[in-house]
């Protein structure tokens, strides 16, 4: 078994000198998976009709079965493949038969800042809820969350909102949020909302590959997770799980010839979603190859344990170097494989900080670290990976310090 | 300049012995374009953040400008890239602010057959209209078309439906339909419906690369066309043009952080669609490489002229060999680079014919030719391409004859 850390960097196609501490935004994947994707593409172009009509759907089922086993989903037919988390969220929210005035609970994570009109969970999901509120006249119930918070405080806030807003139909919340990159008490939240007759839609965009999942035990109504972020599959690739009891509410964003109304005897969630249409299947097909690679280097538990420990240690290192602190609660339940560290900036406007850091970190420090505001402060989110170690966090800390200094000097 | 025909087969990655007369279903693309796609993918994986956030959007604009010039669109910002025609149709139809009872005119091309509940234009577009009729309570007005028909007869049918159904808001019709693969009088139809205060949404899935387009002259309200079918770009790749006067009605299927309601001063169609999200950009980026290849072998006019002439001659050859006829009208305006030939079958049930022909043509005759019913007969659709010549149509004719004989013998 190879050792985790920089020695594994050779397995990934990242360029020399790059400090890769941002798996969370776009993911990356090993050379062996890339090679498999190329082979599927070549197989397709030999005879596109044979591949698209016959071979690809069969290969897709192999990926679907293996993924279902990984996430504890007893029936692979309950899993659909969609391009990314944004599209998967739109799939549910734009086909669910909302009636005028239906209420949807969403979790607001941070103060509204100039780049976000409406900040509940991931910005694209928020914006989709906003679109649906315009298109279908639904009402959004926001839960305001000021991190750091204990899991119990998050649950209490949601319970309060549910009490104050009778008739909520669906709740949309994260498994691991994006900014800040923190674990959410999604299992307890699922039980809380379902106990109140509310459908639970979990945005697990960052979940699969970062934390263990057992969908049968969690029993959400809807669950999505990108495979391209933490599972080492090429972009764009997301899976959407829909509980059988809710499959009648969901149709693909690209309605196809299998479409039937839910009350039609031939309605089939599986058939509607098995037909991906004219797309490049290679990303979906490499799920099994990504899982084989993960098994070859030690398996899910080993990967997740290494990344979590590195995030905790690396975050502490960066905070100490910057003279700030990690975003955590007393129970230390917020950090999975992403860690959020406060930046030593005073009175920094997010609308200026964000583009400056993106440009400077990429072009002057050969890295990328997302930065974002929480409660008047600016935080940076760093991702741990099997091909990084504390040396990368030291380099990232140095890049952040220099960029903070340059930003303060400029202003 | 290389000669068109089998000599050009070496430029394409199709396997030896394959008889490629079905460009229309999934398209194919030259090795040089494939190589460019691989290079963009490699560039991305060197530093995914730099590529996805900065480099890809800039490269995308180069493709968009060149495509806009090709299709006569003065402002490239009016063009959006979407995965395929189905998704592009859903983009418009599922964000357009229909009110309950709004009417949409659609063109019904053939008798309803068992695989098609509702047959107006392309099945996925029909099904999307059906979904929207359920989701938003709109009313569909069908125009029944029994081919072959003259262009004037098609226009007369539509005019009659418009007269009989006051208050139609949008008309959805093809540029070149799929089954049968025939040219539609889309320019005259645009003028007809717009004169009646109806928005014109043209499904040009098969158009770009097969026929010349001048969007400024046609002036549709919405126009989509796959680039992966006839323009030699990897799947999935479609462009959607929306006239500026209608951009307020359209948002992406994956609503993103640029979403604004149409009456917001910062609303921007371009911004909402420029952000493709976490996807593989390589297909969009190769548009300019595909156009360079097309220029290198003689350019659009030469390609389209060769393919059209081959479709006409090849169709006549197949019909003569089968003892049947080509689907054409008296003015001979139906055939572009796809030709539809009647099969010598009697009392054949489409639900049996279609899967039998797919399986037999692919696995016993090393080809693929879509077959479908029109008015109680079964037709086959053959595509002409720069890498095929009459020899391929002879082989296809032989495969069709043998498959017809085997099907009749079996039944």
Short mmCIF file of N, CA and C in Angstrom, two decimals, chain A residues 13-16 18 22 25-29 34 37-39 41-42 44-50 52-55 83-84 86-87 90-91 93-98 115 117 123-125 127-128 130-132 134-136 228 235-237 251-261 264 275-280 358-359 362-363 366-368 370, chain B residues 13-16 18 22 25-29 34 37-39 41-42 44-50 52-55 83-84 86-87 90-91 93-98 115 117 123-125 127-128 130-132 134-136 228 235-237 251-261 264 275-280 358-359 362-363 366-368 370:
data_model
loop_
_atom_site.label_atom_id
_atom_site.label_comp_id
_atom_site.label_asym_id
_atom_site.label_seq_id
_atom_site.Cartn_x
_atom_site.Cartn_y
_atom_site.Cartn_z
N UNK A 13 -2.60 14.34 -12.16
CA UNK A 13 -2.00 15.12 -13.27
C UNK A 13 -1.76 16.60 -12.94
N UNK A 14 -1.72 16.97 -11.65
CA UNK A 14 -1.49 18.36 -11.27
C UNK A 14 -0.09 18.82 -11.69
N UNK A 15 0.04 20.09 -12.09
CA UNK A 15 1.33 20.55 -12.61
C UNK A 15 2.35 20.75 -11.48
N UNK A 16 3.64 20.64 -11.80
CA UNK A 16 4.69 20.76 -10.78
C UNK A 16 4.63 22.14 -10.11
N UNK A 18 2.46 23.36 -8.08
CA UNK A 18 1.11 23.76 -7.67
C UNK A 18 0.84 23.26 -6.25
N UNK A 22 -7.38 22.76 -2.66
CA UNK A 22 -8.77 23.14 -2.94
C UNK A 22 -9.53 22.05 -3.68
N UNK A 25 -13.53 22.67 -4.54
CA UNK A 25 -14.23 23.43 -5.59
C UNK A 25 -14.53 22.59 -6.81
N UNK A 26 -13.50 21.99 -7.43
CA UNK A 26 -13.71 21.28 -8.69
C UNK A 26 -13.26 19.84 -8.66
N UNK A 27 -12.59 19.43 -7.58
CA UNK A 27 -12.07 18.07 -7.52
C UNK A 27 -10.92 17.85 -8.47
N UNK A 28 -10.29 16.70 -8.36
CA UNK A 28 -9.31 16.25 -9.33
C UNK A 28 -9.35 14.73 -9.29
N UNK A 29 -8.67 14.09 -10.21
CA UNK A 29 -8.80 12.63 -10.30
C UNK A 29 -7.50 12.04 -10.81
N UNK A 34 -8.32 8.94 -15.51
CA UNK A 34 -8.27 9.73 -16.76
C UNK A 34 -8.06 8.80 -17.97
N UNK A 37 -11.23 7.02 -18.79
CA UNK A 37 -12.19 7.91 -19.45
C UNK A 37 -11.87 8.02 -20.94
N UNK A 38 -10.58 8.16 -21.23
CA UNK A 38 -10.15 8.25 -22.64
C UNK A 38 -10.52 6.96 -23.38
N UNK A 39 -10.35 5.83 -22.72
CA UNK A 39 -10.68 4.55 -23.38
C UNK A 39 -12.19 4.43 -23.66
N UNK A 41 -14.17 6.93 -24.20
CA UNK A 41 -14.43 7.85 -25.30
C UNK A 41 -14.02 7.23 -26.63
N UNK A 42 -12.90 6.53 -26.63
CA UNK A 42 -12.44 5.89 -27.87
C UNK A 42 -13.37 4.76 -28.28
N UNK A 44 -16.48 4.64 -27.73
CA UNK A 44 -17.69 5.28 -28.26
C UNK A 44 -17.50 5.67 -29.72
N UNK A 45 -16.38 6.31 -30.03
CA UNK A 45 -16.21 6.85 -31.38
C UNK A 45 -15.98 5.79 -32.44
N UNK A 46 -15.68 4.57 -32.03
CA UNK A 46 -15.55 3.47 -32.99
C UNK A 46 -16.88 3.21 -33.71
N UNK A 47 -17.98 3.35 -33.00
CA UNK A 47 -19.31 3.05 -33.53
C UNK A 47 -20.30 3.72 -32.57
N UNK A 48 -20.51 5.03 -32.73
CA UNK A 48 -21.30 5.78 -31.74
C UNK A 48 -22.68 5.18 -31.47
N UNK A 49 -23.35 4.67 -32.51
CA UNK A 49 -24.69 4.12 -32.28
C UNK A 49 -24.66 2.91 -31.35
N UNK A 50 -23.70 2.02 -31.58
CA UNK A 50 -23.62 0.82 -30.75
C UNK A 50 -23.33 1.19 -29.30
N UNK A 52 -23.73 4.26 -27.73
CA UNK A 52 -24.72 5.11 -27.06
C UNK A 52 -26.03 4.35 -26.80
N UNK A 53 -26.42 3.49 -27.75
CA UNK A 53 -27.71 2.82 -27.60
C UNK A 53 -27.63 1.57 -26.72
N UNK A 54 -26.49 0.86 -26.75
CA UNK A 54 -26.43 -0.47 -26.13
C UNK A 54 -25.33 -0.59 -25.09
N UNK A 55 -24.10 -0.26 -25.47
CA UNK A 55 -22.98 -0.52 -24.56
C UNK A 55 -22.97 0.42 -23.34
N UNK A 83 -25.42 15.96 -14.30
CA UNK A 83 -24.11 16.54 -14.56
C UNK A 83 -23.40 17.10 -13.32
N UNK A 84 -24.10 17.79 -12.48
CA UNK A 84 -23.47 18.31 -11.27
C UNK A 84 -24.54 18.64 -10.24
N UNK A 86 -25.65 21.41 -8.99
CA UNK A 86 -26.60 22.46 -9.37
C UNK A 86 -27.72 21.87 -10.21
N UNK A 87 -27.34 21.06 -11.21
CA UNK A 87 -28.35 20.46 -12.09
C UNK A 87 -29.22 19.46 -11.30
N UNK A 90 -31.69 21.42 -9.30
CA UNK A 90 -32.73 21.90 -10.21
C UNK A 90 -33.67 20.78 -10.65
N UNK A 91 -33.12 19.59 -10.81
CA UNK A 91 -33.94 18.45 -11.22
C UNK A 91 -35.10 18.26 -10.25
N UNK A 93 -36.09 20.44 -7.67
CA UNK A 93 -36.87 21.63 -7.33
C UNK A 93 -37.71 22.14 -8.50
N UNK A 94 -37.31 21.79 -9.73
CA UNK A 94 -38.05 22.28 -10.90
C UNK A 94 -38.98 21.25 -11.49
N UNK A 95 -39.10 20.07 -10.86
CA UNK A 95 -40.17 19.17 -11.30
C UNK A 95 -41.10 18.84 -10.14
N UNK A 96 -40.69 19.11 -8.91
CA UNK A 96 -41.57 18.83 -7.78
C UNK A 96 -42.86 19.63 -7.95
N UNK A 97 -44.00 18.96 -7.76
CA UNK A 97 -45.29 19.65 -8.04
C UNK A 97 -45.71 20.59 -6.90
N UNK A 98 -44.92 21.63 -6.69
CA UNK A 98 -45.28 22.63 -5.68
C UNK A 98 -46.61 23.29 -6.05
N UNK A 115 -21.99 39.69 -2.68
CA UNK A 115 -22.02 38.75 -3.80
C UNK A 115 -23.16 37.75 -3.68
N UNK A 117 -27.15 37.56 -2.78
CA UNK A 117 -28.39 38.21 -2.40
C UNK A 117 -29.10 37.45 -1.32
N UNK A 123 -24.89 28.73 -2.98
CA UNK A 123 -25.49 29.87 -3.67
C UNK A 123 -26.37 29.43 -4.85
N UNK A 124 -25.93 28.43 -5.63
CA UNK A 124 -26.74 28.02 -6.78
C UNK A 124 -28.05 27.38 -6.34
N UNK A 125 -28.02 26.66 -5.23
CA UNK A 125 -29.25 26.06 -4.72
C UNK A 125 -30.18 27.17 -4.20
N UNK A 127 -30.28 30.20 -5.26
CA UNK A 127 -30.79 30.92 -6.42
C UNK A 127 -31.88 30.10 -7.11
N UNK A 128 -31.72 28.77 -7.10
CA UNK A 128 -32.76 27.92 -7.70
C UNK A 128 -34.05 28.04 -6.89
N UNK A 130 -34.92 30.58 -5.21
CA UNK A 130 -35.44 31.91 -5.53
C UNK A 130 -36.20 31.87 -6.87
N UNK A 131 -35.58 31.22 -7.87
CA UNK A 131 -36.25 31.08 -9.17
C UNK A 131 -37.59 30.38 -9.02
N UNK A 132 -37.61 29.27 -8.26
CA UNK A 132 -38.87 28.52 -8.12
C UNK A 132 -39.90 29.35 -7.36
N UNK A 134 -40.30 32.45 -7.69
CA UNK A 134 -40.89 33.33 -8.70
C UNK A 134 -41.77 32.56 -9.68
N UNK A 135 -41.28 31.38 -10.08
CA UNK A 135 -41.92 30.63 -11.18
C UNK A 135 -43.17 29.91 -10.70
N UNK A 136 -43.13 29.44 -9.45
CA UNK A 136 -44.26 28.64 -8.94
C UNK A 136 -44.90 29.25 -7.70
N UNK A 228 -17.54 14.14 -8.67
CA UNK A 228 -16.30 14.73 -9.18
C UNK A 228 -15.54 15.54 -8.12
N UNK A 235 -15.14 15.64 -13.91
CA UNK A 235 -16.30 16.53 -14.00
C UNK A 235 -17.07 16.30 -15.29
N UNK A 236 -18.40 16.57 -15.37
CA UNK A 236 -19.27 16.82 -14.24
C UNK A 236 -20.04 15.54 -13.95
N UNK A 237 -20.11 15.22 -12.68
CA UNK A 237 -20.75 13.97 -12.33
C UNK A 237 -21.33 14.05 -10.92
N UNK A 251 -38.72 14.39 -12.34
CA UNK A 251 -38.43 14.06 -13.75
C UNK A 251 -37.11 14.74 -14.13
N UNK A 252 -36.43 14.21 -15.16
CA UNK A 252 -35.14 14.80 -15.54
C UNK A 252 -35.27 16.24 -16.04
N UNK A 253 -34.19 17.00 -15.96
CA UNK A 253 -34.17 18.35 -16.54
C UNK A 253 -34.30 18.30 -18.05
N UNK A 254 -33.79 17.23 -18.65
CA UNK A 254 -34.01 17.01 -20.08
C UNK A 254 -35.10 15.95 -20.20
N UNK A 255 -36.33 16.39 -20.29
CA UNK A 255 -37.45 15.44 -20.37
C UNK A 255 -37.26 14.60 -21.63
N UNK A 256 -37.37 13.28 -21.52
CA UNK A 256 -37.13 12.42 -22.68
C UNK A 256 -38.33 11.55 -23.01
N UNK A 257 -38.13 10.64 -23.95
CA UNK A 257 -39.27 9.88 -24.48
C UNK A 257 -39.87 8.91 -23.46
N UNK A 258 -39.20 8.73 -22.31
CA UNK A 258 -39.77 7.85 -21.28
C UNK A 258 -40.70 8.61 -20.32
N UNK A 259 -40.84 9.90 -20.52
CA UNK A 259 -41.66 10.70 -19.59
C UNK A 259 -43.10 10.20 -19.52
N UNK A 260 -43.53 9.98 -18.28
CA UNK A 260 -44.94 9.66 -18.01
C UNK A 260 -45.35 10.46 -16.78
N UNK A 261 -46.60 10.87 -16.75
CA UNK A 261 -47.11 11.47 -15.52
C UNK A 261 -47.08 10.41 -14.42
N UNK A 264 -49.51 7.53 -14.27
CA UNK A 264 -49.55 6.59 -15.41
C UNK A 264 -49.00 5.24 -14.94
N UNK A 275 -31.70 7.11 -19.33
CA UNK A 275 -31.41 7.65 -20.65
C UNK A 275 -30.77 9.03 -20.48
N UNK A 276 -29.44 9.09 -20.57
CA UNK A 276 -28.75 10.37 -20.36
C UNK A 276 -28.80 11.26 -21.60
N UNK A 277 -29.26 10.71 -22.74
CA UNK A 277 -29.30 11.51 -23.96
C UNK A 277 -27.93 11.59 -24.62
N UNK A 278 -27.80 12.53 -25.54
CA UNK A 278 -26.55 12.68 -26.29
C UNK A 278 -25.55 13.43 -25.42
N UNK A 279 -24.76 12.67 -24.65
CA UNK A 279 -23.75 13.24 -23.75
C UNK A 279 -22.50 12.39 -23.83
N UNK A 280 -21.43 12.86 -23.19
CA UNK A 280 -20.23 12.06 -23.03
C UNK A 280 -20.42 11.20 -21.76
N UNK A 358 -8.49 35.43 -5.33
CA UNK A 358 -8.52 34.46 -6.43
C UNK A 358 -7.37 34.72 -7.40
N UNK A 359 -7.26 35.96 -7.82
CA UNK A 359 -6.24 36.32 -8.80
C UNK A 359 -4.82 36.15 -8.23
N UNK A 362 -3.84 32.38 -7.36
CA UNK A 362 -3.60 31.57 -8.56
C UNK A 362 -2.31 32.01 -9.27
N UNK A 363 -2.16 33.31 -9.51
CA UNK A 363 -1.08 33.75 -10.39
C UNK A 363 0.21 34.13 -9.67
N UNK A 366 0.66 30.27 -6.99
CA UNK A 366 0.49 28.95 -7.60
C UNK A 366 -0.37 28.01 -6.73
N UNK A 367 -1.49 28.54 -6.29
CA UNK A 367 -2.42 27.74 -5.50
C UNK A 367 -3.82 28.33 -5.69
N UNK A 368 -4.80 27.86 -4.92
CA UNK A 368 -6.11 28.51 -4.88
C UNK A 368 -6.77 28.10 -3.58
N UNK A 370 -10.39 29.25 -1.56
CA UNK A 370 -11.57 30.14 -1.53
C UNK A 370 -11.63 30.92 -0.22
N UNK B 13 -12.40 8.50 -36.38
CA UNK B 13 -11.99 7.33 -35.60
C UNK B 13 -12.94 6.13 -35.70
N UNK B 14 -13.77 6.09 -36.73
CA UNK B 14 -14.72 4.98 -36.89
C UNK B 14 -13.97 3.67 -37.14
N UNK B 15 -14.50 2.55 -36.62
CA UNK B 15 -13.76 1.29 -36.72
C UNK B 15 -13.84 0.71 -38.14
N UNK B 16 -12.84 -0.10 -38.52
CA UNK B 16 -12.80 -0.65 -39.88
C UNK B 16 -14.04 -1.51 -40.15
N UNK B 18 -17.10 -0.65 -40.56
CA UNK B 18 -18.36 -0.02 -40.17
C UNK B 18 -18.90 0.82 -41.34
N UNK B 22 -25.26 7.11 -40.43
CA UNK B 22 -26.20 7.65 -39.44
C UNK B 22 -25.59 8.80 -38.64
N UNK B 25 -27.94 10.69 -35.85
CA UNK B 25 -28.32 10.37 -34.47
C UNK B 25 -27.36 10.95 -33.44
N UNK B 26 -26.07 10.62 -33.55
CA UNK B 26 -25.13 11.05 -32.51
C UNK B 26 -23.95 11.84 -33.05
N UNK B 27 -23.82 11.93 -34.37
CA UNK B 27 -22.70 12.62 -34.95
C UNK B 27 -21.39 11.87 -34.75
N UNK B 28 -20.35 12.37 -35.37
CA UNK B 28 -19.00 11.89 -35.12
C UNK B 28 -18.08 13.07 -35.42
N UNK B 29 -16.81 12.94 -35.10
CA UNK B 29 -15.91 14.09 -35.25
C UNK B 29 -14.51 13.60 -35.56
N UNK B 34 -10.72 15.50 -31.78
CA UNK B 34 -10.57 14.65 -30.60
C UNK B 34 -9.27 14.97 -29.86
N UNK B 37 -9.62 18.15 -27.95
CA UNK B 37 -10.44 17.97 -26.74
C UNK B 37 -9.58 17.39 -25.61
N UNK B 38 -8.76 16.41 -25.97
CA UNK B 38 -7.87 15.81 -24.97
C UNK B 38 -6.90 16.86 -24.41
N UNK B 39 -6.41 17.72 -25.28
CA UNK B 39 -5.48 18.76 -24.81
C UNK B 39 -6.16 19.75 -23.86
N UNK B 41 -8.66 19.04 -21.93
CA UNK B 41 -8.86 18.30 -20.68
C UNK B 41 -7.56 18.25 -19.88
N UNK B 42 -6.45 18.05 -20.57
CA UNK B 42 -5.16 18.00 -19.88
C UNK B 42 -4.80 19.35 -19.28
N UNK B 44 -6.85 21.53 -18.25
CA UNK B 44 -7.71 21.70 -17.08
C UNK B 44 -7.13 21.01 -15.85
N UNK B 45 -6.71 19.77 -16.02
CA UNK B 45 -6.29 18.98 -14.85
C UNK B 45 -4.94 19.41 -14.27
N UNK B 46 -4.21 20.24 -15.01
CA UNK B 46 -2.96 20.79 -14.48
C UNK B 46 -3.23 21.67 -13.25
N UNK B 47 -4.34 22.41 -13.30
CA UNK B 47 -4.67 23.38 -12.25
C UNK B 47 -6.16 23.69 -12.45
N UNK B 48 -7.03 22.82 -11.95
CA UNK B 48 -8.46 22.96 -12.25
C UNK B 48 -9.05 24.33 -11.90
N UNK B 49 -8.62 24.93 -10.80
CA UNK B 49 -9.18 26.24 -10.45
C UNK B 49 -8.85 27.30 -11.50
N UNK B 50 -7.58 27.32 -11.94
CA UNK B 50 -7.18 28.33 -12.91
C UNK B 50 -7.96 28.14 -14.22
N UNK B 52 -10.94 26.40 -14.75
CA UNK B 52 -12.39 26.53 -14.67
C UNK B 52 -12.82 27.98 -14.40
N UNK B 53 -12.04 28.68 -13.57
CA UNK B 53 -12.45 30.03 -13.20
C UNK B 53 -12.04 31.08 -14.21
N UNK B 54 -10.90 30.89 -14.89
CA UNK B 54 -10.33 31.97 -15.70
C UNK B 54 -10.11 31.58 -17.16
N UNK B 55 -9.39 30.46 -17.38
CA UNK B 55 -9.00 30.14 -18.76
C UNK B 55 -10.19 29.66 -19.60
N UNK B 83 -25.96 21.38 -23.04
CA UNK B 83 -25.41 20.06 -23.34
C UNK B 83 -25.95 19.43 -24.63
N UNK B 84 -27.22 19.52 -24.86
CA UNK B 84 -27.78 18.97 -26.10
C UNK B 84 -29.14 19.59 -26.37
N UNK B 86 -32.16 18.48 -26.34
CA UNK B 86 -33.22 18.22 -25.36
C UNK B 86 -33.10 19.20 -24.19
N UNK B 87 -31.87 19.36 -23.70
CA UNK B 87 -31.65 20.28 -22.58
C UNK B 87 -31.92 21.74 -23.01
N UNK B 90 -35.63 22.25 -23.11
CA UNK B 90 -36.11 22.36 -21.73
C UNK B 90 -35.73 23.70 -21.11
N UNK B 91 -34.57 24.21 -21.48
CA UNK B 91 -34.13 25.50 -20.95
C UNK B 91 -35.17 26.58 -21.24
N UNK B 93 -38.43 26.08 -22.51
CA UNK B 93 -39.82 25.75 -22.18
C UNK B 93 -40.06 25.69 -20.68
N UNK B 94 -38.99 25.43 -19.90
CA UNK B 94 -39.17 25.31 -18.46
C UNK B 94 -38.78 26.56 -17.68
N UNK B 95 -38.41 27.64 -18.41
CA UNK B 95 -38.26 28.90 -17.68
C UNK B 95 -39.18 29.98 -18.25
N UNK B 96 -39.69 29.76 -19.45
CA UNK B 96 -40.60 30.74 -20.04
C UNK B 96 -41.80 30.93 -19.10
N UNK B 97 -42.14 32.19 -18.82
CA UNK B 97 -43.20 32.44 -17.84
C UNK B 97 -44.61 32.23 -18.40
N UNK B 98 -44.92 30.98 -18.76
CA UNK B 98 -46.26 30.67 -19.24
C UNK B 98 -47.29 30.95 -18.16
N UNK B 115 -44.77 3.73 -29.98
CA UNK B 115 -43.63 4.22 -29.20
C UNK B 115 -43.75 5.72 -28.94
N UNK B 117 -46.44 8.57 -27.77
CA UNK B 117 -47.78 8.95 -27.34
C UNK B 117 -48.26 10.18 -28.06
N UNK B 123 -39.32 13.70 -30.40
CA UNK B 123 -40.07 13.11 -29.28
C UNK B 123 -39.73 13.76 -27.94
N UNK B 124 -38.47 14.08 -27.69
CA UNK B 124 -38.12 14.66 -26.39
C UNK B 124 -38.70 16.06 -26.23
N UNK B 125 -38.78 16.79 -27.34
CA UNK B 125 -39.38 18.12 -27.28
C UNK B 125 -40.89 17.99 -27.05
N UNK B 127 -42.35 15.59 -25.51
CA UNK B 127 -42.55 15.14 -24.14
C UNK B 127 -42.33 16.31 -23.16
N UNK B 128 -41.40 17.19 -23.51
CA UNK B 128 -41.18 18.37 -22.66
C UNK B 128 -42.42 19.26 -22.68
N UNK B 130 -45.38 18.24 -23.19
CA UNK B 130 -46.39 17.51 -22.41
C UNK B 130 -46.14 17.77 -20.91
N UNK B 131 -44.87 17.67 -20.48
CA UNK B 131 -44.53 17.94 -19.08
C UNK B 131 -44.97 19.35 -18.68
N UNK B 132 -44.65 20.33 -19.53
CA UNK B 132 -44.99 21.72 -19.18
C UNK B 132 -46.50 21.90 -19.15
N UNK B 134 -48.54 19.78 -18.07
CA UNK B 134 -48.96 19.29 -16.75
C UNK B 134 -48.51 20.24 -15.64
N UNK B 135 -47.28 20.73 -15.77
CA UNK B 135 -46.64 21.48 -14.68
C UNK B 135 -47.17 22.91 -14.60
N UNK B 136 -47.47 23.48 -15.78
CA UNK B 136 -47.87 24.89 -15.81
C UNK B 136 -49.25 25.08 -16.43
N UNK B 228 -22.88 18.83 -32.04
CA UNK B 228 -22.27 17.49 -32.10
C UNK B 228 -22.86 16.62 -33.21
N UNK B 235 -19.84 15.16 -28.49
CA UNK B 235 -21.05 15.19 -27.67
C UNK B 235 -20.71 15.63 -26.25
N UNK B 236 -21.65 16.23 -25.46
CA UNK B 236 -22.86 16.83 -25.94
C UNK B 236 -22.66 18.32 -26.05
N UNK B 237 -23.13 18.87 -27.14
CA UNK B 237 -22.88 20.27 -27.40
C UNK B 237 -23.96 20.86 -28.28
N UNK B 251 -33.84 31.37 -18.44
CA UNK B 251 -32.77 31.15 -17.46
C UNK B 251 -32.23 29.74 -17.65
N UNK B 252 -30.98 29.49 -17.22
CA UNK B 252 -30.40 28.15 -17.41
C UNK B 252 -31.15 27.07 -16.64
N UNK B 253 -31.02 25.83 -17.09
CA UNK B 253 -31.59 24.70 -16.35
C UNK B 253 -30.88 24.52 -15.01
N UNK B 254 -29.62 24.88 -14.96
CA UNK B 254 -28.90 24.91 -13.69
C UNK B 254 -28.81 26.36 -13.26
N UNK B 255 -29.79 26.80 -12.50
CA UNK B 255 -29.80 28.21 -12.06
C UNK B 255 -28.53 28.46 -11.24
N UNK B 256 -27.82 29.56 -11.54
CA UNK B 256 -26.56 29.81 -10.84
C UNK B 256 -26.56 31.16 -10.14
N UNK B 257 -25.39 31.53 -9.61
CA UNK B 257 -25.34 32.71 -8.76
C UNK B 257 -25.57 34.02 -9.51
N UNK B 258 -25.63 33.95 -10.85
CA UNK B 258 -25.92 35.17 -11.62
C UNK B 258 -27.42 35.38 -11.83
N UNK B 259 -28.24 34.47 -11.33
CA UNK B 259 -29.68 34.57 -11.57
C UNK B 259 -30.26 35.88 -11.03
N UNK B 260 -30.99 36.54 -11.89
CA UNK B 260 -31.77 37.72 -11.50
C UNK B 260 -33.12 37.63 -12.19
N UNK B 261 -34.15 38.12 -11.52
CA UNK B 261 -35.44 38.24 -12.21
C UNK B 261 -35.30 39.23 -13.36
N UNK B 264 -34.99 42.94 -12.85
CA UNK B 264 -33.87 43.45 -12.04
C UNK B 264 -32.91 44.20 -12.96
N UNK B 275 -21.61 30.98 -17.40
CA UNK B 275 -21.12 30.13 -16.31
C UNK B 275 -21.71 28.73 -16.51
N UNK B 276 -20.91 27.83 -17.08
CA UNK B 276 -21.41 26.47 -17.35
C UNK B 276 -21.40 25.60 -16.10
N UNK B 277 -20.77 26.07 -15.02
CA UNK B 277 -20.70 25.26 -13.80
C UNK B 277 -19.61 24.20 -13.89
N UNK B 278 -19.68 23.23 -13.00
CA UNK B 278 -18.66 22.17 -12.95
C UNK B 278 -18.97 21.14 -14.03
N UNK B 279 -18.40 21.37 -15.21
CA UNK B 279 -18.60 20.48 -16.36
C UNK B 279 -17.27 20.30 -17.08
N UNK B 280 -17.24 19.42 -18.04
CA UNK B 280 -16.11 19.27 -18.94
C UNK B 280 -16.29 20.28 -20.08
N UNK B 358 -32.64 -2.21 -35.15
CA UNK B 358 -31.50 -1.67 -34.39
C UNK B 358 -30.51 -2.79 -34.09
N UNK B 359 -31.01 -3.87 -33.53
CA UNK B 359 -30.16 -4.98 -33.13
C UNK B 359 -29.48 -5.63 -34.34
N UNK B 362 -26.93 -3.27 -36.32
CA UNK B 362 -25.69 -3.04 -35.57
C UNK B 362 -24.85 -4.33 -35.51
N UNK B 363 -25.48 -5.45 -35.14
CA UNK B 363 -24.67 -6.64 -34.84
C UNK B 363 -24.49 -7.60 -36.01
N UNK B 366 -23.10 -4.46 -39.23
CA UNK B 366 -22.06 -3.48 -38.90
C UNK B 366 -22.40 -2.08 -39.40
N UNK B 367 -23.63 -1.66 -39.12
CA UNK B 367 -24.07 -0.32 -39.49
C UNK B 367 -25.19 0.08 -38.52
N UNK B 368 -25.83 1.20 -38.79
CA UNK B 368 -27.06 1.55 -38.06
C UNK B 368 -27.83 2.53 -38.92
N UNK B 370 -31.73 4.37 -38.62
CA UNK B 370 -33.00 4.46 -37.89
C UNK B 370 -34.18 4.17 -38.82
#
